[in-house]
Short mmCIF file of C-alpha atoms in Angstrom, two decimals:
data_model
loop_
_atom_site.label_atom_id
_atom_site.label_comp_id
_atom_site.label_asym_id
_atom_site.label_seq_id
_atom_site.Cartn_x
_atom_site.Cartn_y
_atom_site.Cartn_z
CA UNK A 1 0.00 0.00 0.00
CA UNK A 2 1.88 3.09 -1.35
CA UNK A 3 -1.33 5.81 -0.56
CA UNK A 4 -1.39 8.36 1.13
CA UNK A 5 -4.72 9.76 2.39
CA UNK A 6 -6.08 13.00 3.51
CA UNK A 7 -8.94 14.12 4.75
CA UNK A 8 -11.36 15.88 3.85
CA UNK A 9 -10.65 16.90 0.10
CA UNK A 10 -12.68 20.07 0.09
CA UNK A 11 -13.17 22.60 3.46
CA UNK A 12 -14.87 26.10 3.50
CA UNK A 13 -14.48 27.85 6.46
CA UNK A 14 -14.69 30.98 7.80
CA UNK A 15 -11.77 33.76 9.08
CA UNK A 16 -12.89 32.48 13.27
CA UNK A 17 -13.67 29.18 12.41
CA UNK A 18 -11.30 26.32 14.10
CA UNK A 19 -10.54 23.52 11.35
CA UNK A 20 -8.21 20.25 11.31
CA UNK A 21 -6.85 18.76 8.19
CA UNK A 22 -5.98 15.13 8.20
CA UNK A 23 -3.05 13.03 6.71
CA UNK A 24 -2.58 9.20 7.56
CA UNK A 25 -0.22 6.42 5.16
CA UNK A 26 0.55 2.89 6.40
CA UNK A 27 3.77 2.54 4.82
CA UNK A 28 5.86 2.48 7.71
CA UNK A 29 7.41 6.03 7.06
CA UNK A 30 8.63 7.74 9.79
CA UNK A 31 8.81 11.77 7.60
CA UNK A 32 6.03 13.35 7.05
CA UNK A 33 5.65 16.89 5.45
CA UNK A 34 2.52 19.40 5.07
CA UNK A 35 3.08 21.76 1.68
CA UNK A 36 1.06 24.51 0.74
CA UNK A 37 0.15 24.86 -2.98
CA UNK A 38 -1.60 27.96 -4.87
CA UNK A 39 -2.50 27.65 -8.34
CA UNK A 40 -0.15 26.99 -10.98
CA UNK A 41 2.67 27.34 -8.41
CA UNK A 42 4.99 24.79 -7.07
CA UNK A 43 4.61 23.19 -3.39
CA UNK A 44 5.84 25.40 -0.59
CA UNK A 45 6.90 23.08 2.39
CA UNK A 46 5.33 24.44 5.79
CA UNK A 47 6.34 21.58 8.21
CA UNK A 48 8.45 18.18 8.53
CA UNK A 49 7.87 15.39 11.34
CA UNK A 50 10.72 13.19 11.68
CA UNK A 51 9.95 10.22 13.98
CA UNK A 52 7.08 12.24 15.44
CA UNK A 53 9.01 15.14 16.19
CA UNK A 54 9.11 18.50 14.59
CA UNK A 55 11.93 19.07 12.74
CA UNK A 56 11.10 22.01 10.19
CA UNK A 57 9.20 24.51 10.40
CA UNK A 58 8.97 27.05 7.34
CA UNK A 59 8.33 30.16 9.50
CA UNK A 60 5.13 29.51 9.14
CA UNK A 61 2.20 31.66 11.18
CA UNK A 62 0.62 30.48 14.62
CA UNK A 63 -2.39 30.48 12.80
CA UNK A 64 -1.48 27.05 11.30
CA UNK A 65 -0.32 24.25 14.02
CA UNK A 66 0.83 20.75 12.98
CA UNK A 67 0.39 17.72 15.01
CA UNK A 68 1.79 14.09 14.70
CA UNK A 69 0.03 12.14 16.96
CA UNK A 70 1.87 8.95 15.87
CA UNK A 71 4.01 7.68 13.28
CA UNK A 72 1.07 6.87 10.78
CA UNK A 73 -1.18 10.24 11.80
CA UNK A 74 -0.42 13.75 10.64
CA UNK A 75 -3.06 17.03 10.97
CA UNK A 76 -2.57 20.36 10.63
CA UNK A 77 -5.12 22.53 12.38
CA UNK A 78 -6.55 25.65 11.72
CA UNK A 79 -7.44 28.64 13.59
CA UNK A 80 -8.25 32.30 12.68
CA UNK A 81 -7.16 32.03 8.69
CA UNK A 82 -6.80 34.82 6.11
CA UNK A 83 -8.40 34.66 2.83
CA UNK A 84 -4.73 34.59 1.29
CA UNK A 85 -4.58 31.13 2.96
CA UNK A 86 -7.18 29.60 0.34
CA UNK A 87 -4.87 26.62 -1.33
CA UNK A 88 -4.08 22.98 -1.81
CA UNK A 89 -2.49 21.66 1.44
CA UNK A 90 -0.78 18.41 0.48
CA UNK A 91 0.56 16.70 2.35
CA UNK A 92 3.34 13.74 2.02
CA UNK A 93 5.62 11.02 3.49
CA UNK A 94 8.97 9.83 2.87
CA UNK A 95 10.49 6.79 4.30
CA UNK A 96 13.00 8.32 6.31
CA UNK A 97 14.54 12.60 6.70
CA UNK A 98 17.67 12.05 5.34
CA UNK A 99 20.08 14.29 3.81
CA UNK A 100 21.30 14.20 1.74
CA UNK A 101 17.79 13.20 0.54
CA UNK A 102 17.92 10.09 -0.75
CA UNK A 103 13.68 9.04 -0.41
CA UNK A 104 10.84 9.83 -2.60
CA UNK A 105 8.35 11.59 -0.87
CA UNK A 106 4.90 10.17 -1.37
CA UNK A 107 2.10 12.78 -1.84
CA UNK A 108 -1.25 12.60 -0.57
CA UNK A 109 -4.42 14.15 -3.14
CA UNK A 110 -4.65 17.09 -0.98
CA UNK A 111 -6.88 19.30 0.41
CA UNK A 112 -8.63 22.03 -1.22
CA UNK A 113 -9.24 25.04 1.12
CA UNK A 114 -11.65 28.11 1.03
CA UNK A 115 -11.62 30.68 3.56
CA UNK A 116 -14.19 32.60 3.29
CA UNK B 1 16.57 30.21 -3.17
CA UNK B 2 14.12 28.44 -5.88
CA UNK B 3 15.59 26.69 -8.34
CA UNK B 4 14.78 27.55 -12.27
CA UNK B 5 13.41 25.66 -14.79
CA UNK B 6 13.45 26.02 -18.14
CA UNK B 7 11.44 25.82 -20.48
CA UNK B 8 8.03 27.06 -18.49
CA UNK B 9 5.93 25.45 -20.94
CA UNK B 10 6.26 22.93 -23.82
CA UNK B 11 4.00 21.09 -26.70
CA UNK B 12 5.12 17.82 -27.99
CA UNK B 13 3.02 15.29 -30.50
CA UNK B 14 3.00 11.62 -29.16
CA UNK B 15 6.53 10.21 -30.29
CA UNK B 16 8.65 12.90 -29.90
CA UNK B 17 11.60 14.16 -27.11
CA UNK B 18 11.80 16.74 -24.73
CA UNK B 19 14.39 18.11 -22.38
CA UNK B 20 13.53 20.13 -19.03
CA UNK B 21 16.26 21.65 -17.45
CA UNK B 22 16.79 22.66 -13.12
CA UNK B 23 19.11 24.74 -12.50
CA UNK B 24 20.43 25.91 -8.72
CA UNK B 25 23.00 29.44 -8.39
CA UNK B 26 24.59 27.11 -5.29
CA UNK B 27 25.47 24.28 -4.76
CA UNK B 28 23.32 20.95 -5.13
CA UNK B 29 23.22 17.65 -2.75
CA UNK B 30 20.23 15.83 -4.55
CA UNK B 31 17.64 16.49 -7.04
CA UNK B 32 14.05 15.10 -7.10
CA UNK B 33 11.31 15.40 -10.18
CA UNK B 34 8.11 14.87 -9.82
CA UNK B 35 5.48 14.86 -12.19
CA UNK B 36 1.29 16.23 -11.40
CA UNK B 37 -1.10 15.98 -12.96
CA UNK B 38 -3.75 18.78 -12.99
CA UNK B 39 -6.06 18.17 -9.72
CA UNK B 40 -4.09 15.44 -9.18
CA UNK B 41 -0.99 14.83 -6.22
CA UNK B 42 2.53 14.82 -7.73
CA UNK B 43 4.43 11.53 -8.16
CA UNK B 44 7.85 10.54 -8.23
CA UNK B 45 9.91 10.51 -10.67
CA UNK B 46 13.57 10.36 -10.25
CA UNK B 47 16.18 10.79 -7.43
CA UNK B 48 19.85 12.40 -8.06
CA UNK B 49 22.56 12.85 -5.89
CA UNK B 50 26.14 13.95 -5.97
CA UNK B 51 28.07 11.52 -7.21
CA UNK B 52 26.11 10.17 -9.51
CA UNK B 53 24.04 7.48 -7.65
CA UNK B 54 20.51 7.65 -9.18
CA UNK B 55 17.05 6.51 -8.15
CA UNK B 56 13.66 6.23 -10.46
CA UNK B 57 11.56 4.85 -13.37
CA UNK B 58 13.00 2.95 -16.14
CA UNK B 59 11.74 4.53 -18.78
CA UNK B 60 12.76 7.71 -17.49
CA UNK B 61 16.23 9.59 -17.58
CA UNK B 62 17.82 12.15 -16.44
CA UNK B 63 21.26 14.00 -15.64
CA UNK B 64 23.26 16.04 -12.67
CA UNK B 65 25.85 17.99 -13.22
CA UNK B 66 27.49 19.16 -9.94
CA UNK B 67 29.91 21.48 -11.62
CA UNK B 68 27.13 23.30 -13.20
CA UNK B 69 24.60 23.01 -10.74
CA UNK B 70 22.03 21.27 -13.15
CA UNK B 71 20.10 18.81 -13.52
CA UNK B 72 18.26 17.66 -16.77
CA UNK B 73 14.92 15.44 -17.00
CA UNK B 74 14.49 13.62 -20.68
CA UNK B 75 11.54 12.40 -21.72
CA UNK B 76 11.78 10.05 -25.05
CA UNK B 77 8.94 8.75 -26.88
CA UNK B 78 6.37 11.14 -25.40
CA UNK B 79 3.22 9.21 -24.64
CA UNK B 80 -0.04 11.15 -24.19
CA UNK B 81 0.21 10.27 -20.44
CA UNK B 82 3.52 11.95 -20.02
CA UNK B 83 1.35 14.96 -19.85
CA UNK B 84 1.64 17.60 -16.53
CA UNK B 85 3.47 20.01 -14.73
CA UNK B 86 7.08 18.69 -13.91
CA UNK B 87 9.07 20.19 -10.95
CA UNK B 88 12.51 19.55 -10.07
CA UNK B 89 12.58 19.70 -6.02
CA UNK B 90 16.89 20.63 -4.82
CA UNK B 91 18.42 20.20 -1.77
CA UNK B 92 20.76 22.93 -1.35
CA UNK B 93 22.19 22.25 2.15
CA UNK B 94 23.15 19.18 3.94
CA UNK B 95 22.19 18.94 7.21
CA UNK B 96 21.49 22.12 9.48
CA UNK B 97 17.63 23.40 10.39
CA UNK B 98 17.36 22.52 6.33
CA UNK B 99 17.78 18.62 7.12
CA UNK B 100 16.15 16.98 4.13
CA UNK B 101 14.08 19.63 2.73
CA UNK B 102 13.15 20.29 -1.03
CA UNK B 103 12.68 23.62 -2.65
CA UNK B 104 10.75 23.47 -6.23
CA UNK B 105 11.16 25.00 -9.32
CA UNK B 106 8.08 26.93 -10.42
CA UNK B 107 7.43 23.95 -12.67
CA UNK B 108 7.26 23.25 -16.68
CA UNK B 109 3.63 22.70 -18.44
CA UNK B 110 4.48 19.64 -20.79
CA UNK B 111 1.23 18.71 -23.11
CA UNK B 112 1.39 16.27 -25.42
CA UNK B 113 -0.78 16.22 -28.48
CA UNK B 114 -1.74 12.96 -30.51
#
């Protein structure tokens, strides 16, 4: 099983709603990333979980907070967005963080957010 | 620093060969492509590393040159499927708070036309 899932594919919220955006793969990976995509643009990596434990973070505001509950569980929760944070959030998992980076990453389908 | 790609868009018809070039203004430790589809998540294609150890599909090829900071993805035979936005994703530090991560290159459009 080479999927990864994420949940749910479409969200509208509002700018003082609370959301949580869901990520899970069963491939025994132990990195997983959360990437921000706009239209027509390339994916801008947010946050990396290596073994569970945060190990980048793309300076990215409070407003977004990751969470990796365990190895096979990654969310990314929401609070207080801007309008400017309408995009695909993908998110993906890679065997191991190495580096020089020597593992595909495996990309979920993504979720498509609206803030409204 | 985002890497460049070149061309930004290309057409093909079925059959023929195309070349999409990465390019980095420092140095690279590994380069990854990745091929989406529109609406679709991107998929691996190919790994690169200095030194020449490579990583990816069969019937796709591509080149690193460390010298020039460059990598090359070539597509032969275009199939209709080959179709999508290709990014080349560098690694431009080894180890550090940039352990492992990828930066993209704004992307090339391939279509290919029957």
């Amino acid at each position: 099983d080479t999927e990864v899932t994420q949940t749910p594919k479409h969200l509208v919220m509002g700018m003082t709603n609370k959301k949580s955006l869901k990520c899970e793969q069963h491939m025994g990976h132990r990195a997983m990333y959360w990437y921000k995509q706009k239209a027509k643009k390339p994916p801008e990596l947010m946050f990396v979980y290596s073994y569970e434990k945060l190990s980048i973070n793309e300076s990215v505001p409070s407003r977004f907070s990751p969470e990796c509950p365990n190895s096979s569980l990654l969310n990314l929760h929401l609070h207080a967005l801007q309008p400017e944070d309408s995009a695909l959030y993908l998110c993906a998992s890679s065997q191991e963080l190495a580096s020089p980076s020597t593992y595909e990453q495996y990309f979920g389908p993504g979720t498509r957010l609206t803030v409204t | 620093q985002q890497p460049v790609q070149s061309p930004q868009a290309v057409i093909l018809r079925e059959g023929e060969d195309a070349v999409i070039n990465c390019s980095s203004s420092k140095a690279l430790y590994s380069v990854h492509w990745y091929r989406q589809k529109h609406g679709e998540a991107p998929v691996f294609l190919m790994i690169l590393l200095k030194g020449g150890e490579q990583k990816g599909h069969d019937k796709i090829s591509a080149s690193f040159n460390e010298k020039k900071q460059q990598s090359s993805l070539y597509l032969t035979a275009s199939q209709l499927s080959y179709s999508g936005t290709y990014f080349c994703g560098t690694e431009m530090n080894a180890g550090g708070t940039s352990y492992g991560k990828l930066t993209f290159g704004q992307g090339t459009i391939l279509t290919v036309h029957p």
